[in-house]
């Protein structure tokens, strides 16, 4: 493996800088392969008699760190005043190379499911459990749902929460969990073709909102000399 580390210090970019194993001029093949047990890049040396050395990214960086440590120790033994800067430079190259991991680059274009907050998943799941124990898991996929019913339920839970009540007195579950469950069921039912779509006949709501939006700034300007107290739930404790 040490003989292969004549390559640039950081882990190279297989997708842009490297190719499949090719003749290295010594009768051996050297280059990049996928696998052997996953879809990540590995550096490989294949000898003339099919002897193989396959290096993973983790092995590469462990060897690089060992080289950095040796360099650091040698520099201090010889009184090099720039020892820390030298080591820092190599480590920076290593960290920058991690950003070019082909798996990271591919993953960045996938659906970013990690952006959905876990607390929302937890609260919504508990509300869905409450429904599953009463009506059966994903019952809406079999029976279908009416849009207006779940919009009403969602608005009731949001209204109760916004009025200062955190927990639904009937279920003991957070109102936001119930609201999330309603939205999840609506989303899933529409996607599965099980939504009885009884939404309102369109009434140009978007046009009305666009017309009324300038009124917000007009009213703010009209009352700009006034500074009233805006009451919130915190005032209830006083």
Short mmCIF file of C-alpha atoms in Angstrom, two decimals:
data_model
loop_
_atom_site.label_atom_id
_atom_site.label_comp_id
_atom_site.label_asym_id
_atom_site.label_seq_id
_atom_site.Cartn_x
_atom_site.Cartn_y
_atom_site.Cartn_z
CA UNK A 1 0.00 0.00 0.00
CA UNK A 2 2.82 2.40 0.81
CA UNK A 3 4.09 2.03 -2.74
CA UNK A 4 0.74 3.30 -4.05
CA UNK A 5 0.80 6.48 -2.00
CA UNK A 6 3.02 8.22 -4.53
CA UNK A 7 -0.28 9.68 -5.75
CA UNK A 8 -1.40 13.17 -4.62
CA UNK A 9 -1.85 13.45 -0.86
CA UNK A 10 -5.66 13.91 -0.77
CA UNK A 11 -8.04 11.22 -1.96
CA UNK A 12 -8.28 11.91 -5.72
CA UNK A 13 -11.55 12.52 -7.54
CA UNK A 14 -12.36 9.23 -9.30
CA UNK A 15 -15.24 10.65 -11.30
CA UNK A 16 -13.21 13.51 -12.83
CA UNK A 17 -9.50 12.74 -12.51
CA UNK A 18 -9.13 8.99 -12.71
CA UNK A 19 -10.00 6.04 -14.90
CA UNK A 20 -10.46 2.31 -14.68
CA UNK A 21 -7.30 0.29 -14.00
CA UNK A 22 -4.77 0.75 -16.80
CA UNK A 23 -1.19 -0.35 -17.44
CA UNK A 24 1.13 1.60 -15.16
CA UNK A 25 4.23 0.87 -17.24
CA UNK A 26 5.46 -1.91 -14.95
CA UNK A 27 3.27 -4.67 -16.35
CA UNK A 28 0.63 -4.09 -13.68
CA UNK A 29 -2.78 -2.47 -13.77
CA UNK A 30 -3.46 0.49 -11.53
CA UNK A 31 -6.54 2.68 -11.20
CA UNK A 32 -10.11 2.90 -9.93
CA UNK A 33 -12.82 0.27 -9.47
CA UNK A 34 -16.27 0.22 -7.89
CA UNK A 35 -16.94 -2.24 -5.12
CA UNK A 36 -16.13 -4.94 -4.35
CA UNK A 37 -19.14 -5.09 -2.00
CA UNK A 38 -20.64 -1.62 -2.47
CA UNK A 39 -20.85 1.15 -5.02
CA UNK A 40 -18.03 3.30 -3.63
CA UNK A 41 -14.76 3.98 -5.39
CA UNK A 42 -11.65 2.04 -4.37
CA UNK A 43 -8.09 2.38 -5.63
CA UNK A 44 -6.73 -0.89 -6.96
CA UNK A 45 -3.40 -2.35 -7.99
CA UNK A 46 -3.65 -5.58 -9.99
CA UNK A 47 -0.43 -7.49 -10.50
CA UNK A 48 0.52 -9.46 -13.59
CA UNK A 49 -0.44 -12.68 -11.80
CA UNK A 50 -3.85 -11.29 -10.69
CA UNK A 51 -2.59 -10.38 -7.22
CA UNK A 52 -4.75 -7.51 -6.06
CA UNK A 53 -4.44 -4.69 -3.57
CA UNK A 54 -7.63 -2.70 -3.05
CA UNK A 55 -7.51 0.46 -0.95
CA UNK A 56 -10.61 2.07 0.56
CA UNK A 57 -10.91 5.75 1.27
CA UNK A 58 -10.62 5.07 5.02
CA UNK A 59 -7.37 3.11 4.55
CA UNK A 60 -6.00 5.86 2.33
CA UNK A 61 -6.69 8.55 4.92
CA UNK A 62 -5.29 6.43 7.76
CA UNK A 63 -2.05 6.10 5.81
CA UNK A 64 -2.11 9.81 5.06
CA UNK A 65 -2.55 10.64 8.75
CA UNK A 66 0.34 8.34 9.61
CA UNK A 67 2.48 10.15 7.06
CA UNK A 68 1.43 13.51 8.54
CA UNK A 69 2.35 12.35 12.03
CA UNK A 70 5.76 11.17 10.81
CA UNK A 71 6.27 14.48 9.06
CA UNK A 72 5.29 16.40 12.19
CA UNK A 73 7.66 14.40 14.40
CA UNK A 74 10.53 14.71 11.95
CA UNK A 75 10.00 18.45 11.60
CA UNK A 76 10.07 19.02 15.34
CA UNK A 77 13.19 16.86 15.76
CA UNK A 78 14.95 19.12 13.27
CA UNK A 79 13.60 22.29 14.87
CA UNK A 80 11.44 23.30 11.90
CA UNK A 81 9.51 26.44 13.01
CA UNK A 82 6.92 25.82 10.28
CA UNK A 83 6.08 22.28 11.39
CA UNK A 84 2.52 23.05 12.43
CA UNK A 85 1.83 24.96 9.21
CA UNK A 86 3.17 22.08 7.16
CA UNK A 87 0.96 19.52 8.87
CA UNK A 88 -2.05 21.85 8.78
CA UNK A 89 -1.62 22.23 5.02
CA UNK A 90 -1.69 18.50 4.41
CA UNK A 91 -4.71 18.01 6.67
CA UNK A 92 -6.55 20.82 4.90
CA UNK A 93 -5.98 19.02 1.60
CA UNK A 94 -7.42 15.88 3.15
CA UNK A 95 -10.52 17.70 4.43
CA UNK A 96 -11.07 19.42 1.10
CA UNK A 97 -10.83 16.08 -0.65
CA UNK A 98 -13.70 14.75 1.46
CA UNK A 99 -15.99 17.25 -0.22
CA UNK A 100 -15.24 15.55 -3.53
CA UNK A 101 -16.29 12.11 -2.39
CA UNK A 102 -18.28 10.82 -5.37
CA UNK A 103 -20.88 9.31 -3.07
CA UNK A 104 -21.39 12.73 -1.47
CA UNK A 105 -21.72 14.36 -4.87
CA UNK A 106 -24.35 11.83 -5.96
CA UNK A 107 -26.17 12.01 -2.64
CA UNK A 108 -26.40 15.80 -2.86
CA UNK A 109 -28.72 15.44 -5.85
CA UNK A 110 -31.08 13.02 -4.07
CA UNK A 111 -34.23 13.96 -2.18
CA UNK A 112 -33.00 15.67 1.06
CA UNK A 113 -35.09 13.66 3.51
CA UNK A 114 -32.78 14.70 6.34
CA UNK A 115 -34.28 18.21 6.19
CA UNK A 116 -37.60 17.03 7.63
CA UNK A 117 -37.35 17.66 11.41
CA UNK A 118 -37.30 14.51 13.52
CA UNK A 119 -39.55 16.02 16.26
CA UNK A 120 -42.27 16.47 13.62
CA UNK A 121 -41.90 12.81 12.65
CA UNK A 122 -42.13 11.78 16.31
CA UNK A 123 -45.27 13.81 17.07
CA UNK A 124 -46.99 12.83 13.83
CA UNK A 125 -46.16 9.15 14.33
CA UNK A 126 -47.72 9.13 17.79
CA UNK A 127 -50.93 10.65 16.40
CA UNK A 128 -50.94 8.09 13.58
CA UNK A 129 -50.49 5.32 16.16
CA UNK A 130 -53.57 6.59 17.96
CA UNK A 131 -55.52 6.32 14.69
CA UNK A 132 -54.04 2.95 13.76
CA UNK A 133 -55.07 1.40 17.08
CA UNK A 134 -58.63 2.67 16.60
CA UNK A 135 -59.19 2.20 12.87
CA UNK A 136 -56.33 0.03 11.52
CA UNK A 137 -53.01 0.96 10.01
CA UNK A 138 -53.23 3.01 6.78
CA UNK A 139 -56.97 2.39 6.70
CA UNK A 140 -57.41 5.39 4.41
CA UNK A 141 -55.64 3.57 1.58
CA UNK A 142 -58.43 1.00 1.60
CA UNK A 143 -61.45 3.16 2.40
CA UNK A 144 -60.33 6.49 0.99
CA UNK A 145 -60.71 9.86 2.71
CA UNK A 146 -62.69 13.02 2.08
CA UNK A 147 -60.45 16.08 1.82
CA UNK A 148 -62.76 18.42 3.74
CA UNK A 149 -62.92 16.10 6.78
CA UNK A 150 -59.16 16.15 7.28
CA UNK A 151 -58.83 19.85 6.48
CA UNK A 152 -61.43 20.54 9.19
CA UNK A 153 -59.61 18.30 11.69
CA UNK A 154 -56.25 19.87 10.90
CA UNK A 155 -57.64 23.37 11.34
CA UNK A 156 -59.29 22.44 14.64
CA UNK A 157 -56.01 21.13 16.03
CA UNK A 158 -54.04 24.11 14.74
CA UNK A 159 -56.64 26.51 16.12
CA UNK A 160 -56.60 24.88 19.55
CA UNK A 161 -52.81 24.94 19.63
CA UNK A 162 -52.64 28.56 18.51
CA UNK A 163 -55.13 29.46 21.22
CA UNK A 164 -52.66 28.15 23.79
CA UNK A 165 -53.68 24.50 24.27
CA UNK A 166 -50.80 22.11 23.59
CA UNK A 167 -52.42 18.72 24.23
CA UNK A 168 -55.68 17.37 22.86
CA UNK A 169 -57.85 16.53 25.90
CA UNK A 170 -59.39 13.46 24.24
CA UNK A 171 -56.25 11.69 23.04
CA UNK A 172 -53.60 13.21 25.30
CA UNK A 173 -51.48 13.78 22.17
CA UNK A 174 -49.99 17.09 21.06
CA UNK A 175 -52.28 19.08 18.78
CA UNK A 176 -49.42 19.64 16.32
CA UNK A 177 -48.96 15.87 16.10
CA UNK A 178 -52.60 15.48 15.13
CA UNK A 179 -52.33 18.30 12.58
CA UNK A 180 -49.24 16.69 11.06
CA UNK A 181 -51.03 13.34 10.89
CA UNK A 182 -53.97 14.96 9.06
CA UNK A 183 -51.63 16.50 6.50
CA UNK A 184 -49.74 13.21 6.10
CA UNK A 185 -52.96 11.31 5.45
CA UNK A 186 -54.15 13.89 2.91
CA UNK A 187 -50.77 13.76 1.16
CA UNK A 188 -50.65 9.97 1.13
CA UNK A 189 -54.28 9.57 0.02
CA UNK A 190 -53.82 11.98 -2.88
CA UNK A 191 -50.62 10.21 -3.94
CA UNK A 192 -52.30 6.78 -3.69
CA UNK A 193 -55.39 7.91 -5.61
CA UNK A 194 -57.59 7.42 -2.54
CA UNK A 195 -58.61 11.04 -1.98
CA UNK A 196 -62.26 12.04 -2.34
CA UNK A 197 -61.41 15.51 -3.61
CA UNK A 198 -64.19 17.73 -2.33
CA UNK A 199 -62.12 20.88 -2.09
CA UNK A 200 -63.78 24.23 -2.73
CA UNK A 201 -64.68 25.33 -6.25
CA UNK A 202 -61.83 27.75 -7.14
CA UNK A 203 -62.75 31.35 -6.36
CA UNK A 204 -59.66 33.32 -7.48
CA UNK A 205 -58.19 33.40 -3.97
CA UNK A 206 -54.71 34.09 -5.30
CA UNK A 207 -55.95 37.16 -7.13
CA UNK A 208 -57.65 38.44 -3.98
CA UNK A 209 -54.50 37.97 -1.90
CA UNK A 210 -52.43 39.84 -4.48
CA UNK A 211 -54.94 42.70 -4.41
CA UNK A 212 -55.02 42.92 -0.61
CA UNK A 213 -51.28 42.57 0.05
CA UNK A 214 -50.48 46.28 -0.62
CA UNK A 215 -53.04 47.16 2.07
CA UNK A 216 -50.68 45.69 4.69
CA UNK A 217 -47.99 48.28 4.01
CA UNK A 218 -50.60 51.06 3.75
CA UNK A 219 -51.98 50.28 7.19
CA UNK A 220 -48.50 49.97 8.71
CA UNK A 221 -47.59 53.36 7.34
CA UNK A 222 -50.87 54.90 8.52
CA UNK A 223 -50.25 53.78 12.12
CA UNK A 224 -46.45 54.12 12.15
CA UNK A 225 -46.62 56.69 14.98
CA UNK A 226 -48.39 54.25 17.30
CA UNK A 227 -46.65 51.61 19.39
CA UNK A 228 -49.29 49.39 21.02
CA UNK A 229 -48.54 46.30 23.06
CA UNK A 230 -49.21 43.13 21.07
CA UNK A 231 -50.49 40.48 23.45
CA UNK A 232 -49.25 36.89 23.30
CA UNK A 233 -49.54 33.76 25.42
CA UNK A 234 -46.79 35.12 27.67
CA UNK A 235 -49.20 37.79 28.94
CA UNK A 236 -51.46 35.07 30.35
CA UNK A 237 -48.85 34.29 33.02
CA UNK A 238 -48.71 37.85 34.32
#
